């Protein structure tokens, strides 16, 4: 069995963000609801000049450059997204051009709400394991903009960003155990975005239930009955639409692992659960709290947070990953942090990007949301007019669907 997994990782996102405390004040909501109830600190906001393509290219370029991978080594490019830019043409083909990848490359887009990138990751590992890759690597990029609209319950769970992963044999960061990957699919109406709308519709509380049911189903498919590996896990990473959801997921995960129902008045098991959450989940949620829901990339943003804080003691340890996409599809898997991964932590750390971001006032944020609604019909867009021109790539004349590199 070939050892495959994630060999390089990088994040890129918009240059503007909103403070959740300011949004709460503007909406007449107790800030504690957003900060503690949802667990969010800030939310990344894209201008009309930043889209799924520009964020994907920036993340992809970083993953290749910082990990010393030549574009000619990439034989598969998959962009997982639920905010594509065309009903027909994949985001991936624009990304292929801008990254200068070889024409001998299989290139496509995957869509299944927040699950698209995990589908791309497992397909890439299958492509390598089958022998069809012939020594080449896959580039899988999760890129999305979460928009629920102003004054909606989903508004504080928006965000935007892209995570790029290079998938290869003998990976430098994370290797997956193909015998412990489990899947789950069920048609549910928890969250959807019809063709006519830039904004998602969600049956919010029902979607939380669907997510937790999918965790039970996918974990059950991944692990043999009676698997006792839970306590050995160094980290449990989840899809993070908002930080508090990871707490709910770990609660369910703990119950599944021990076949017991957790109640706060059963002090011993409750304390064990809280300790487990503080040790294995909470420390890796800081990027999600800063950036918000980036849909397909949210799980992998938590992985970046884990690896950027790693030390050698994490190497060789097992972790669990759970990806959920509304609608719904999910995968639960067990992976191992690779020997030597610690040496790469500064390359994958988005600290520099975070330091360059600019805080948007609520007026600026609302104006950007309105401009984005009109952007598809605009003849041209001026990135400088948004005062957020820090990105390397930007959307130019939208009519012609071109993205440009600065300089
Ligand atoms: P809501 O109804 O406005 O909020 O919507 P709430 O009343 O449920 O409150 C949220 C939490 O804040 C609760 O915590 C409250 O108790 C607490 P909980 O009890 O659940 O632990 N709270 C407070 N805490 C402290 N001080 C206060 C206070 N007030 C309340 N003063 C909801 C919340 C998430 C439903 C909404 O934002 C929404 O619809 N979001 C979008 C859907 C979503 O994110 N679903 C998550 C699961 S589905 C998924 O992850 C897939 C997805 O990423 C899409 C995809 O796959 O593409 C969404």
Short mmCIF file of N, CA, C and O and ligand atoms in Angstrom, two decimals, residues 30 32-33 36-38 82 112-115 148 153-157 190-191 202-205 207-208 211 239 241-242 244-245 248 293 295 324-326, ligand 1:
data_model
loop_
_atom_site.label_atom_id
_atom_site.label_comp_id
_atom_site.label_asym_id
_atom_site.label_seq_id
_atom_site.Cartn_x
_atom_site.Cartn_y
_atom_site.Cartn_z
N UNK A 30 -26.37 41.03 21.65
CA UNK A 30 -25.35 40.95 22.70
C UNK A 30 -24.06 40.37 22.08
O UNK A 30 -24.09 39.25 21.54
N UNK A 32 -21.70 38.86 23.22
CA UNK A 32 -21.34 37.53 23.74
C UNK A 32 -21.94 36.41 22.87
O UNK A 32 -21.40 35.31 22.81
N UNK A 33 -23.04 36.70 22.19
CA UNK A 33 -23.64 35.66 21.34
C UNK A 33 -22.67 35.30 20.20
O UNK A 33 -22.45 34.12 19.92
N UNK A 36 -18.90 34.30 22.13
CA UNK A 36 -18.89 33.06 22.93
C UNK A 36 -19.86 32.02 22.35
O UNK A 36 -19.51 30.87 22.16
N UNK A 37 -21.10 32.46 22.08
CA UNK A 37 -22.13 31.53 21.60
C UNK A 37 -21.73 30.88 20.29
O UNK A 37 -21.95 29.69 20.07
N UNK A 38 -21.15 31.68 19.36
CA UNK A 38 -20.67 31.12 18.09
C UNK A 38 -19.15 30.91 18.11
O UNK A 38 -18.62 30.15 17.31
N UNK A 82 -17.95 25.78 -3.60
CA UNK A 82 -19.39 25.91 -3.80
C UNK A 82 -19.71 27.35 -4.20
O UNK A 82 -20.87 27.75 -4.26
N UNK A 112 -19.69 19.93 -3.63
CA UNK A 112 -20.67 19.31 -2.74
C UNK A 112 -20.62 20.14 -1.45
O UNK A 112 -20.09 19.69 -0.43
N UNK A 113 -21.14 21.36 -1.53
CA UNK A 113 -21.10 22.30 -0.41
C UNK A 113 -19.69 22.30 0.19
O UNK A 113 -18.71 22.35 -0.54
N UNK A 114 -19.58 22.19 1.52
CA UNK A 114 -18.25 22.30 2.14
C UNK A 114 -17.42 21.03 2.00
O UNK A 114 -16.31 20.94 2.54
N UNK A 115 -17.95 20.04 1.33
CA UNK A 115 -17.28 18.74 1.24
C UNK A 115 -16.37 18.60 0.00
O UNK A 115 -15.61 17.66 -0.12
N UNK A 148 -24.31 34.89 3.50
CA UNK A 148 -25.71 34.62 3.86
C UNK A 148 -26.55 35.88 3.71
O UNK A 148 -27.77 35.81 3.75
N UNK A 153 -29.74 35.24 10.06
CA UNK A 153 -29.11 34.49 11.17
C UNK A 153 -27.71 33.97 10.79
O UNK A 153 -26.84 33.84 11.64
N UNK A 154 -27.50 33.70 9.51
CA UNK A 154 -26.20 33.19 9.07
C UNK A 154 -25.13 34.28 8.95
O UNK A 154 -23.95 33.96 8.81
N UNK A 155 -25.54 35.56 9.00
CA UNK A 155 -24.57 36.64 8.74
C UNK A 155 -23.28 36.52 9.57
O UNK A 155 -22.19 36.67 9.02
N UNK A 156 -23.39 36.25 10.89
CA UNK A 156 -22.13 36.17 11.66
C UNK A 156 -21.32 34.91 11.37
O UNK A 156 -20.24 34.75 11.93
N UNK A 157 -21.81 34.04 10.48
CA UNK A 157 -21.03 32.83 10.14
C UNK A 157 -20.53 32.90 8.70
O UNK A 157 -20.36 31.88 8.05
N UNK A 190 -30.77 21.14 4.36
CA UNK A 190 -30.30 21.91 5.51
C UNK A 190 -29.67 23.24 5.09
O UNK A 190 -29.64 24.19 5.85
N UNK A 191 -29.17 23.28 3.86
CA UNK A 191 -28.44 24.45 3.38
C UNK A 191 -28.35 24.29 1.87
O UNK A 191 -28.01 23.20 1.39
N UNK A 202 -30.36 28.68 4.57
CA UNK A 202 -30.03 27.62 5.54
C UNK A 202 -31.18 27.42 6.50
O UNK A 202 -31.84 28.37 6.93
N UNK A 203 -31.45 26.15 6.81
CA UNK A 203 -32.32 25.81 7.94
C UNK A 203 -31.32 25.54 9.07
O UNK A 203 -30.92 24.39 9.31
N UNK A 204 -30.88 26.63 9.72
CA UNK A 204 -29.68 26.62 10.55
C UNK A 204 -29.63 25.56 11.62
O UNK A 204 -28.67 24.79 11.70
N UNK A 205 -30.68 25.48 12.47
CA UNK A 205 -30.62 24.52 13.58
C UNK A 205 -30.71 23.08 13.07
O UNK A 205 -30.04 22.19 13.58
N UNK A 207 -29.49 22.15 10.25
CA UNK A 207 -28.18 21.84 9.63
C UNK A 207 -27.19 21.33 10.68
O UNK A 207 -26.35 20.47 10.38
N UNK A 208 -27.31 21.83 11.89
CA UNK A 208 -26.42 21.35 12.97
C UNK A 208 -26.71 19.87 13.26
O UNK A 208 -25.81 19.05 13.41
N UNK A 211 -25.33 17.73 10.45
CA UNK A 211 -23.86 17.64 10.59
C UNK A 211 -23.52 16.54 11.60
O UNK A 211 -22.67 15.67 11.34
N UNK A 239 -14.96 20.04 10.45
CA UNK A 239 -15.42 21.17 9.62
C UNK A 239 -15.92 22.25 10.60
O UNK A 239 -16.66 21.94 11.53
N UNK A 241 -17.90 25.60 10.60
CA UNK A 241 -18.69 26.72 10.06
C UNK A 241 -18.68 27.90 11.04
O UNK A 241 -18.82 29.03 10.64
N UNK A 242 -18.55 27.58 12.32
CA UNK A 242 -18.31 28.55 13.39
C UNK A 242 -17.69 27.73 14.52
O UNK A 242 -17.92 26.51 14.62
N UNK A 244 -17.93 27.24 17.72
CA UNK A 244 -18.71 26.47 18.68
C UNK A 244 -19.19 25.12 18.10
O UNK A 244 -19.45 24.17 18.83
N UNK A 245 -19.30 25.06 16.77
CA UNK A 245 -19.72 23.81 16.12
C UNK A 245 -18.70 22.70 16.40
O UNK A 245 -19.08 21.53 16.53
N UNK A 248 -19.57 21.15 19.63
CA UNK A 248 -20.72 20.24 19.50
C UNK A 248 -20.28 18.93 18.84
O UNK A 248 -20.71 17.84 19.21
N UNK A 293 -16.20 31.24 8.39
CA UNK A 293 -16.45 30.02 7.61
C UNK A 293 -15.87 30.19 6.22
O UNK A 293 -16.26 31.10 5.49
N UNK A 295 -16.03 27.55 4.21
CA UNK A 295 -16.69 26.41 3.57
C UNK A 295 -15.70 25.25 3.35
O UNK A 295 -15.26 24.63 4.28
N UNK A 324 -17.65 17.90 6.56
CA UNK A 324 -19.10 17.85 6.32
C UNK A 324 -19.48 18.86 5.25
O UNK A 324 -19.07 20.03 5.32
N UNK A 325 -20.26 18.45 4.30
CA UNK A 325 -20.84 19.36 3.31
C UNK A 325 -22.34 19.22 3.36
O UNK A 325 -22.88 18.11 3.28
N UNK A 326 -23.02 20.33 3.49
CA UNK A 326 -24.48 20.29 3.58
C UNK A 326 -25.07 19.63 2.35
O UNK A 326 -24.47 19.59 1.28
P1 LIG B 1 -29.21 31.70 15.78
O1 LIG B 1 -30.56 31.07 15.84
O2 LIG B 1 -29.17 33.16 15.48
O3 LIG B 1 -28.40 31.51 17.11
O4 LIG B 1 -28.37 30.94 14.67
P2 LIG B 1 -28.77 30.67 18.44
O5 LIG B 1 -29.94 31.25 19.11
O6 LIG B 1 -28.80 29.20 18.10
O7 LIG B 1 -27.47 30.98 19.28
C1 LIG B 1 -26.23 30.50 18.88
C2 LIG B 1 -25.46 30.12 20.13
O8 LIG B 1 -25.19 31.31 20.89
C3 LIG B 1 -26.25 29.20 21.08
O9 LIG B 1 -25.29 28.33 21.64
C4 LIG B 1 -26.77 30.16 22.13
O10 LIG B 1 -27.04 29.54 23.39
C5 LIG B 1 -25.64 31.15 22.24
P3 LIG B 1 -25.63 26.74 21.79
O11 LIG B 1 -26.74 26.66 22.73
O12 LIG B 1 -26.03 26.25 20.41
O13 LIG B 1 -24.37 26.13 22.26
N1 LIG B 1 -26.02 32.48 22.73
C6 LIG B 1 -25.29 33.19 23.60
N2 LIG B 1 -24.14 32.90 24.23
C7 LIG B 1 -23.64 33.84 25.10
N3 LIG B 1 -24.26 35.03 25.34
C8 LIG B 1 -25.41 35.35 24.73
C9 LIG B 1 -25.98 34.40 23.82
N4 LIG B 1 -27.10 34.39 23.05
C10 LIG B 1 -27.11 33.21 22.39
N5 LIG B 1 -26.00 36.52 24.97
C11 LIG B 1 -26.96 29.44 13.51
C12 LIG B 1 -27.19 30.20 14.80
C13 LIG B 1 -25.64 28.71 13.55
C14 LIG B 1 -28.07 28.41 13.30
C15 LIG B 1 -26.96 30.46 12.32
O14 LIG B 1 -25.85 31.32 12.46
C16 LIG B 1 -26.94 29.83 10.96
O15 LIG B 1 -27.98 29.50 10.38
N6 LIG B 1 -25.71 29.63 10.33
C17 LIG B 1 -25.56 29.04 9.04
C18 LIG B 1 -25.72 27.51 9.05
C19 LIG B 1 -24.59 26.80 9.79
O16 LIG B 1 -23.51 27.35 9.98
N7 LIG B 1 -24.79 25.49 10.09
C20 LIG B 1 -23.77 24.70 10.74
C21 LIG B 1 -23.92 23.19 10.45
S1 LIG B 1 -24.10 22.87 8.69
C22 LIG B 1 -22.49 23.11 8.05
O17 LIG B 1 -21.55 23.19 8.78
C23 LIG B 1 -22.36 23.28 6.57
C24 LIG B 1 -22.10 24.70 6.09
O18 LIG B 1 -20.75 25.06 6.35
C25 LIG B 1 -22.45 24.85 4.62
C26 LIG B 1 -21.80 23.92 3.63
O19 LIG B 1 -21.64 22.71 3.83
O20 LIG B 1 -21.52 24.42 2.54
C27 LIG B 1 -22.96 25.70 6.82
#
